[in-house]
Short mmCIF file of C-alpha atoms and ligand atoms in Angstrom, two decimals:
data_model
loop_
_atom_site.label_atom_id
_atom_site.label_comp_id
_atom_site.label_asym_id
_atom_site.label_seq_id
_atom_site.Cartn_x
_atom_site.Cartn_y
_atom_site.Cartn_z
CA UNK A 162 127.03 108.12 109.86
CA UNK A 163 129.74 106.23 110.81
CA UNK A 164 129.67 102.93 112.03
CA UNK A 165 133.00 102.94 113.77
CA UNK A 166 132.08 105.81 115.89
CA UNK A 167 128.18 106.19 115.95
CA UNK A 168 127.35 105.41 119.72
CA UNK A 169 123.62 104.38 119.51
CA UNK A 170 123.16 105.37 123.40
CA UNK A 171 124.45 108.60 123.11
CA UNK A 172 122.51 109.38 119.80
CA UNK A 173 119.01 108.44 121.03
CA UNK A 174 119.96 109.62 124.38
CA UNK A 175 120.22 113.42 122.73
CA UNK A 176 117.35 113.07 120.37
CA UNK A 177 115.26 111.75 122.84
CA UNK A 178 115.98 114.92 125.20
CA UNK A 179 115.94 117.27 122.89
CA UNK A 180 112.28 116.10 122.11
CA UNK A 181 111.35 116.04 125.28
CA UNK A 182 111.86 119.53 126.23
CA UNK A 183 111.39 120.75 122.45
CA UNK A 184 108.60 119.44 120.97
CA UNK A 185 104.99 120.95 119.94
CA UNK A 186 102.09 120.23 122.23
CA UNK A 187 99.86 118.61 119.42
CA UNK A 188 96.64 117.18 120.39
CA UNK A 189 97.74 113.88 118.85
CA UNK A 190 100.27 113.53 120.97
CA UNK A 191 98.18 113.96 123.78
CA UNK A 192 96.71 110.69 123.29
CA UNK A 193 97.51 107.04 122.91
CA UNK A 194 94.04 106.06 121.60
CA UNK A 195 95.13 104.04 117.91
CA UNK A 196 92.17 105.40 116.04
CA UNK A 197 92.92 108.80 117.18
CA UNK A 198 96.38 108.46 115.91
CA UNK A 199 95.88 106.78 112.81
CA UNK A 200 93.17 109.79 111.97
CA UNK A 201 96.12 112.57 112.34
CA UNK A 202 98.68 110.14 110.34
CA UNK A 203 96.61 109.94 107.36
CA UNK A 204 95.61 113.35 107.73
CA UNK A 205 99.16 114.69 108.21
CA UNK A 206 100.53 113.48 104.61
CA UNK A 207 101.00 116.05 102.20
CA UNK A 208 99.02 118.07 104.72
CA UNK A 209 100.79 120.78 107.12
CA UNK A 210 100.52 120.62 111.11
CA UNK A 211 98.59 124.30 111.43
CA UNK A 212 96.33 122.92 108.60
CA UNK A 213 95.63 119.41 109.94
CA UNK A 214 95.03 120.65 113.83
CA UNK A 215 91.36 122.30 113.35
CA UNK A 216 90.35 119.12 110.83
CA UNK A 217 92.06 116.86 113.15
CA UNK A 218 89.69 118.36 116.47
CA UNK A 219 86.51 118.67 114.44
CA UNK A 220 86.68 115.21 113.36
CA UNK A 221 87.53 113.58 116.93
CA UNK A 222 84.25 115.92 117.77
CA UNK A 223 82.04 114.39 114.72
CA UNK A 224 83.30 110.51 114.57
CA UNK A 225 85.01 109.92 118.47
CA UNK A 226 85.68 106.18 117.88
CA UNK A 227 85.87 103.69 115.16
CA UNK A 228 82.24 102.72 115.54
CA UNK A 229 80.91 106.06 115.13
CA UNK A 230 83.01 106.56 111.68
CA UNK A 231 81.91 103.10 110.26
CA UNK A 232 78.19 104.07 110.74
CA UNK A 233 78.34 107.58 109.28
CA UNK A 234 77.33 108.32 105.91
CA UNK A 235 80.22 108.89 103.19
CA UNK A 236 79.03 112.33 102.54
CA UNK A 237 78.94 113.37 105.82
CA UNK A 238 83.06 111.91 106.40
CA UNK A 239 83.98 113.45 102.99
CA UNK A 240 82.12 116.82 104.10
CA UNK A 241 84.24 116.90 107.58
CA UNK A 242 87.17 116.20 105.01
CA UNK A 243 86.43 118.89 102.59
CA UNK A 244 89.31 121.43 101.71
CA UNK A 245 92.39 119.07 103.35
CA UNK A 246 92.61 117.42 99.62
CA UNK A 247 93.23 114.08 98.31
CA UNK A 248 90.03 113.04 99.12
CA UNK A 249 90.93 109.14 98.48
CA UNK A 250 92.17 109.69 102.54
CA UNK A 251 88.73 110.10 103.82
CA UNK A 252 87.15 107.15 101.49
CA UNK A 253 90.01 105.17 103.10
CA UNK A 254 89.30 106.23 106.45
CA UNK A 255 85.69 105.16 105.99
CA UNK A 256 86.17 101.74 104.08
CA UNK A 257 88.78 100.48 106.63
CA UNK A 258 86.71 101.63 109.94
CA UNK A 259 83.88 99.19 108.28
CA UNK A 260 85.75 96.51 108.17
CA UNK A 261 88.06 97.44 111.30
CA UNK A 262 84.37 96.94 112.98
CA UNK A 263 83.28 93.99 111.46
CA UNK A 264 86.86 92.04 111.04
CA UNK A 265 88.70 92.66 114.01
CA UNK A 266 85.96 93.97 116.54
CA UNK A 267 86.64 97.68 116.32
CA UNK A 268 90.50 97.50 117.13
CA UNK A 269 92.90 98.77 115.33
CA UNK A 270 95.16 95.67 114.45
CA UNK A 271 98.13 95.15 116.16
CA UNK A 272 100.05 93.45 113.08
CA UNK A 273 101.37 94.55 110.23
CA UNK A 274 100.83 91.85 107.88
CA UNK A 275 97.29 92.78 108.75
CA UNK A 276 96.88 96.41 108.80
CA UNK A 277 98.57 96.54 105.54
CA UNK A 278 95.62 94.69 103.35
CA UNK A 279 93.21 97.79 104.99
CA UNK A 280 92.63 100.80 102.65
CA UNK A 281 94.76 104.03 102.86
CA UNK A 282 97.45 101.82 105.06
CA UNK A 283 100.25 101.82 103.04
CA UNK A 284 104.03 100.65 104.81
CA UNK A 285 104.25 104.46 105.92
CA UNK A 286 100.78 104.32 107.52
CA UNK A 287 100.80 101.20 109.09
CA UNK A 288 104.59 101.58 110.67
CA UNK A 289 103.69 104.66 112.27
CA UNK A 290 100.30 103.33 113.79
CA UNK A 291 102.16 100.46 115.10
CA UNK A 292 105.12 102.31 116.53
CA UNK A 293 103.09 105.01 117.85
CA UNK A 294 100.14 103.36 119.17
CA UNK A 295 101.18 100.33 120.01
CA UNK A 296 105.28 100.99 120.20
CA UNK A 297 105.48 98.34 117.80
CA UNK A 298 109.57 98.38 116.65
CA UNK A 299 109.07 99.87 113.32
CA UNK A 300 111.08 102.33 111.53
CA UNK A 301 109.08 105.12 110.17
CA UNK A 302 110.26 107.10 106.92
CA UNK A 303 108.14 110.44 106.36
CA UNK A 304 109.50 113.22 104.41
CA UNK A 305 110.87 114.81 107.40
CA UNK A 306 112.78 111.65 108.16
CA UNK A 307 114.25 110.93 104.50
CA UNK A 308 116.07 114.10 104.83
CA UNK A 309 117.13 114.05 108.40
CA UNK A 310 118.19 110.51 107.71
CA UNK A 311 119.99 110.79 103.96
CA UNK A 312 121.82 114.21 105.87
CA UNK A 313 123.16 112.22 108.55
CA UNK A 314 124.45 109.34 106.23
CA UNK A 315 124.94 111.95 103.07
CA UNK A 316 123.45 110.34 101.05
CA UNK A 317 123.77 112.95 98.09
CA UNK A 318 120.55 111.82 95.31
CA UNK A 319 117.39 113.11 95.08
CA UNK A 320 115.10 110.81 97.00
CA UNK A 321 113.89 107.98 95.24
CA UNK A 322 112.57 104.80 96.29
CA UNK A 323 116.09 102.89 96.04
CA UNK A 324 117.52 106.02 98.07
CA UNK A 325 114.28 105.15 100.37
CA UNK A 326 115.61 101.71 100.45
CA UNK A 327 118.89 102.74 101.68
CA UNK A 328 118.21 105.39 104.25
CA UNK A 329 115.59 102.68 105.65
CA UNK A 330 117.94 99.89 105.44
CA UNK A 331 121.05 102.13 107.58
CA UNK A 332 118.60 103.54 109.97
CA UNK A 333 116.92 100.80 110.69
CA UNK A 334 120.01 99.33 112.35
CA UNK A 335 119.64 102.54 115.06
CA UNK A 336 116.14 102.06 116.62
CA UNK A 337 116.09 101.51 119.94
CA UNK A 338 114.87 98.60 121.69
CA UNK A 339 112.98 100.57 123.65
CA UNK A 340 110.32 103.69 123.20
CA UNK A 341 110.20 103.49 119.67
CA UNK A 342 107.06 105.98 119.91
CA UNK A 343 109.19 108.56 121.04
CA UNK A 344 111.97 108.22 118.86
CA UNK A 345 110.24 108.03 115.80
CA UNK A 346 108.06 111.22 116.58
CA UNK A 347 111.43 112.82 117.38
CA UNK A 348 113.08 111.86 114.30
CA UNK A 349 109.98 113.36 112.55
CA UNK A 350 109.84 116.89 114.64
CA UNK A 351 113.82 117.27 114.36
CA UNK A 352 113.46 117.33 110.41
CA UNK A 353 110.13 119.97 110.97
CA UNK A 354 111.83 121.98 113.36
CA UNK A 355 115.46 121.83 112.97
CA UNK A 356 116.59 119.34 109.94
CA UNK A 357 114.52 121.50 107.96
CA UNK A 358 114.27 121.52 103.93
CA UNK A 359 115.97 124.69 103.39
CA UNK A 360 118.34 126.90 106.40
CA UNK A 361 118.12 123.70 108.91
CA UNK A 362 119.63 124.77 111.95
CA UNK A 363 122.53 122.46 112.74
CA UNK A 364 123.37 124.36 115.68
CA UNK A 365 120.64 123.78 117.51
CA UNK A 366 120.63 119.87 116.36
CA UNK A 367 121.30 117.54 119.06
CA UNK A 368 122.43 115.02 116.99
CA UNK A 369 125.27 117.43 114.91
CA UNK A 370 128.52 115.48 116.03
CA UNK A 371 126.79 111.99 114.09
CA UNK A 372 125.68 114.02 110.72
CA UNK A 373 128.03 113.67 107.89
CA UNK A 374 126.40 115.99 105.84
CA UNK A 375 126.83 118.66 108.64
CA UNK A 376 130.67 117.71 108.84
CA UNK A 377 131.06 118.17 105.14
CA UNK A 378 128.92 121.13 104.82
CA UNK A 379 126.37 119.82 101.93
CA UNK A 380 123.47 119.71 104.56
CA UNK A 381 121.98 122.24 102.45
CA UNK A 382 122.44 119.99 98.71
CA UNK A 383 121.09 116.93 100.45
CA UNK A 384 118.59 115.50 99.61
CA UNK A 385 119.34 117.10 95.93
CA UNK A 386 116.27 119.43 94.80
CA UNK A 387 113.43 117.34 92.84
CA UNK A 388 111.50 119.96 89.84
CA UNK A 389 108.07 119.75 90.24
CA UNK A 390 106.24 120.25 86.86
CA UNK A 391 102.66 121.27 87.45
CA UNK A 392 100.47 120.88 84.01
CA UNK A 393 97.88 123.91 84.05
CA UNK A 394 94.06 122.99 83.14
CA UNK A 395 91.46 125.63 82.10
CA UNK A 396 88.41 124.96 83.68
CA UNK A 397 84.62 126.26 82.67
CA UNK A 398 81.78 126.44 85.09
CA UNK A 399 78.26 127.32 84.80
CA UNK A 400 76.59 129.05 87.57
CA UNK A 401 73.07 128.40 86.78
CA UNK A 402 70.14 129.37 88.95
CA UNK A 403 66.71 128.59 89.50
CA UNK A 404 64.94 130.95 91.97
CA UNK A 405 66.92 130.69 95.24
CA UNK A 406 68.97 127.60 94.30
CA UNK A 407 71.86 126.52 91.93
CA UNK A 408 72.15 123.16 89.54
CA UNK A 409 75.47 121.27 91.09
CA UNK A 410 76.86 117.80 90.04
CA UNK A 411 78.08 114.68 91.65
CA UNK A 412 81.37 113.63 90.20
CA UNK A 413 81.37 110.14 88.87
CA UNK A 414 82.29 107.58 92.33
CA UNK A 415 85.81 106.89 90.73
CA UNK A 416 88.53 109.07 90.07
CA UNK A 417 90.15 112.26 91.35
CA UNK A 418 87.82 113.95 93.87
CA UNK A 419 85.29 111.25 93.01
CA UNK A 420 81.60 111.52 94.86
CA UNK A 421 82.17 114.87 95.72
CA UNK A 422 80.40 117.73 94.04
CA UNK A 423 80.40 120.42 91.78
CA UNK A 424 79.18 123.19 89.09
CA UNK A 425 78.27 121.78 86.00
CA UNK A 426 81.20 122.75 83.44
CA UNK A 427 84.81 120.79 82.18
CA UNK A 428 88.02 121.22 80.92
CA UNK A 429 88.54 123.61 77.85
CA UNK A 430 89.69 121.99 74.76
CA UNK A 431 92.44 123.26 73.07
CA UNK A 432 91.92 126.03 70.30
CA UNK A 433 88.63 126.32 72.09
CA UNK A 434 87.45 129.54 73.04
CA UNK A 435 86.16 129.83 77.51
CA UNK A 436 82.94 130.49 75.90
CA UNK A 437 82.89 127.68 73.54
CA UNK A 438 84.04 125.31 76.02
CA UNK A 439 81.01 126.16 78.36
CA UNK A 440 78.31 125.79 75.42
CA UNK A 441 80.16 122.43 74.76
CA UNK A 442 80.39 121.38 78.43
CA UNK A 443 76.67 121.98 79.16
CA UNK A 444 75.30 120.08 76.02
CA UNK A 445 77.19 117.20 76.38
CA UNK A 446 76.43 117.54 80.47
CA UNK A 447 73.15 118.47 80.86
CA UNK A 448 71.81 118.43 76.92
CA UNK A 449 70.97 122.01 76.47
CA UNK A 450 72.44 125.02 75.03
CA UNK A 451 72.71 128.42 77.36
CA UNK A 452 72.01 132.16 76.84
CA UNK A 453 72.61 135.14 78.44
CA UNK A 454 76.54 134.16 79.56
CA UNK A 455 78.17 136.23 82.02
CA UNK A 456 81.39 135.87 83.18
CA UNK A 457 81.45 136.48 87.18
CA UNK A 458 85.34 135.49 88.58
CA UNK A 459 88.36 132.84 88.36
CA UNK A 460 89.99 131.28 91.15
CA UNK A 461 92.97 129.00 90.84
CA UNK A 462 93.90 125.51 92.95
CA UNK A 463 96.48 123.48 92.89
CA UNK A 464 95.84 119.47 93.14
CA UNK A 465 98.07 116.89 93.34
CA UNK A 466 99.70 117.03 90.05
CA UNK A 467 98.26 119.85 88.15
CA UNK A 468 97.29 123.25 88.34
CA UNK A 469 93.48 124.04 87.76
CA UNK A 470 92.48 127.67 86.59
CA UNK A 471 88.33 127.82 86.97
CA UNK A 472 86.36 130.37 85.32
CA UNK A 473 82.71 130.60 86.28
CA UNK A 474 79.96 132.07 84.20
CA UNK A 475 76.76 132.89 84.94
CA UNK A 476 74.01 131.83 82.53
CA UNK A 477 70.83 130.64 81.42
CA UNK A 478 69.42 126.95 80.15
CA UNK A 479 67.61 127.51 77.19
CA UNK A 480 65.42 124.24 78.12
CA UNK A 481 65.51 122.76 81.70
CA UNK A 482 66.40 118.81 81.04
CA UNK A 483 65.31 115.70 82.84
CA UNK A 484 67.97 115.86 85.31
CA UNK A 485 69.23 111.99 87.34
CA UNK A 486 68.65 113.22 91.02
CA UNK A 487 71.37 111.15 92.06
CA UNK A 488 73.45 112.79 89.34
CA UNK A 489 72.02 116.48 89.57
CA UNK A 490 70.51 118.89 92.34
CA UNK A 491 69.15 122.44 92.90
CA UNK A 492 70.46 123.95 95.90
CA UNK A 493 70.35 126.99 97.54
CA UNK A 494 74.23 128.78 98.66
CA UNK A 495 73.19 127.86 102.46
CA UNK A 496 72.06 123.91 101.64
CA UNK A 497 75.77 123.83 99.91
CA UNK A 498 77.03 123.57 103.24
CA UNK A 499 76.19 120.30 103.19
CA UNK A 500 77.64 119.06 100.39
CA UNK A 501 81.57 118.07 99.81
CA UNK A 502 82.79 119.88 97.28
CA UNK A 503 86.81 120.27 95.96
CA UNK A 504 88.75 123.27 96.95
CA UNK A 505 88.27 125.30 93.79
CA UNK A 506 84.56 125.17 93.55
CA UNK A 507 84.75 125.80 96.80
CA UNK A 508 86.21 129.16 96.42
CA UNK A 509 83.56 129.76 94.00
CA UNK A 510 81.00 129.19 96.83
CA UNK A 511 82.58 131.27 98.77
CA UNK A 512 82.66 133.98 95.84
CA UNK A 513 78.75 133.88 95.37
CA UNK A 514 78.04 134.54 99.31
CA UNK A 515 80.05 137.58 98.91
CA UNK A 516 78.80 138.59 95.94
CA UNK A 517 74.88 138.30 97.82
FE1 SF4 B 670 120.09 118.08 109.98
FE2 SF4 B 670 122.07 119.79 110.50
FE3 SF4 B 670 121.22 118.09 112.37
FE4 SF4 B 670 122.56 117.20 110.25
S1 SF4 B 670 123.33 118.58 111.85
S2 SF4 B 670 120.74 116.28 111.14
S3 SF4 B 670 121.82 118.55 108.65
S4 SF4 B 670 120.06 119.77 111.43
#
């Protein structure tokens, strides 16, 4: 973008009406209410619009205001959460309502020095809030952004956070004075709709004439390709059953997909056998060896940064151990809907009502 010729009326003045007659109806946009907006921020990273919408309504359903989110149990807010991922959103969501309540009298701050110190509110989070719900003037950098913004100033790096700093620092100078709401969500839907990752359709952009990249050609180079490398994991799980009901597992309150639950069973161990690694699993888990193993299906899932492969096995407990309740329960297929569980086991779940 150049500063010589980059007429800030004219460039908001197309973005702004391109949005205005181009933009999806999204339910969040349909409201100014700052909780409800905050919920479909956090919910929206690393999450897709299609995927967020039906999470998004059910949850406005369940926990309508801050109040009602604050008093609901954890397991009931990381249930309504289960399958959108990164479950460290929803224990967020629920930490900061408590002390949204009790601090600042169930409103969403209006500052950012304070919404910052709140869980899950990092400078992404709490600039969009701001601008959005409160058209605060802050600039807000998504992914869809970054690339929108490092193809108008071509900037040609992968994104990093000094190529964050950059893009931030040049575009910052553009916001308007006025309706930042509205021209940060349009910044955001031109790089979903238009400025997209791959084939972005400059000529349907209404901001073409400022883009550098699109005057040099390299829109589709910029920002330069980042490799993700996804580490695989081979998982074992024991389906064991008592009667009607199944033995599942808390996961310990503190790391990934911590508090929710799951079959008993772990990661394999290298030059371990599946088998072995099941017979290891459930004696150091539940203290007992297992007969009668059956393998029944794998499903695959991809978390943040790895790739988890689960095989489940049917089997027996040779001896039924003192099990922590807290720790351990039996449950039947039907009482699992109750229960948060990851993706993967999940699809397990999912596997054992079909298989009924
Ligand atoms: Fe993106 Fe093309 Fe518009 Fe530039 S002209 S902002 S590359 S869509």
């Amino acid at each position: 973008m150049r500063e010589e010729r980059f007429d800030h009326l004219k460039f908001h003045t197309r973005l702004i009406l391109w949005y205005n007659s181009h933009s999806r109806s999204l339910p969040w946009r349909k409201t100014n209410d700052p909780y409800k907006i905050w919920i479909s921020e956090i919910m929206l990273q690393q999450t897709t619009v299609q995927t967020v919408i039906p999470y998004y309504e059910r949850w406005v359903e369940h926990f309508p205001n801050i109040g009602t989110l604050s008093r609901a149990p954890l397991q009931q807010v990381l249930k309504a959460w289960q399958g959108l991922g990164y479950y460290q959103r929803a224990r967020n969501l629920h930490s900061a309502a408590k002390i949204i309540v009790n601090r600042y009298h169930s409103q969403i701050p209006k500052e950012y020095d304070d919404l910052i110190k709140l869980p899950g509110f990092g400078p992404y989070t709490s600039s969009a809030v701001l601008s959005i719900a409160y058209d605060k003037p802050c600039f807000v950098l998504d992914a869809n952004v970054r690339r929108v913004g490092m193809r108008l100033i071509r900037l040609k790096e992968k994104a990093t956070s000094k190529t964050d700093a950059a893009t931030k620092k040049l575009l910052n100078a553009y916001i308007p004075l006025k309706k930042i709401r509205t021209f940060n969500q349009a910044m955001m839907e031109l790089g979903a709709l238009v400025c997209r990752p791959r084939n972005p359709s400059c000529l349907l952009c209404p901001v073409t004439e400022f883009c550098r990249a699109f005057e040099s050609g390299e829109q589709e180079i910029i920002p330069s390709p980042r490799k993700r490398e996804y580490k695989k994991i081979e998982t074992v799980i024991a389906i064991i059953k008592k009667g009607e009901r199944y033995l599942i597992q808390r996961r310990p309150s503190r790391g990934l997909l911590a508090g929710l639950w799951e079959f008993p069973g772990g990661k394999k161990k290298p030059g371990e056998s599946l088998e072995e690694a099941l017979h290891r699993e459930i004696q150091e888990e539940l203290g007992t060896d297992i007969t009668e193993v059956c393998f029944l299906t794998q499903v695959q899932h991809a978390y943040t940064h790895f790739q988890a492969r689960l095989h489940a096995y049917s089997c027996l407990i040779k001896h039924e151990p003192q099990l922590d309740k807290q720790t351990f329960r039996w449950v039947t297929l039907r009482g699992m809907h109750q229960y948060p569980f990851p993706s993967g086991s999940a699809k397990i779940i999912k596997f054992l009502e079909k298989s009924l």
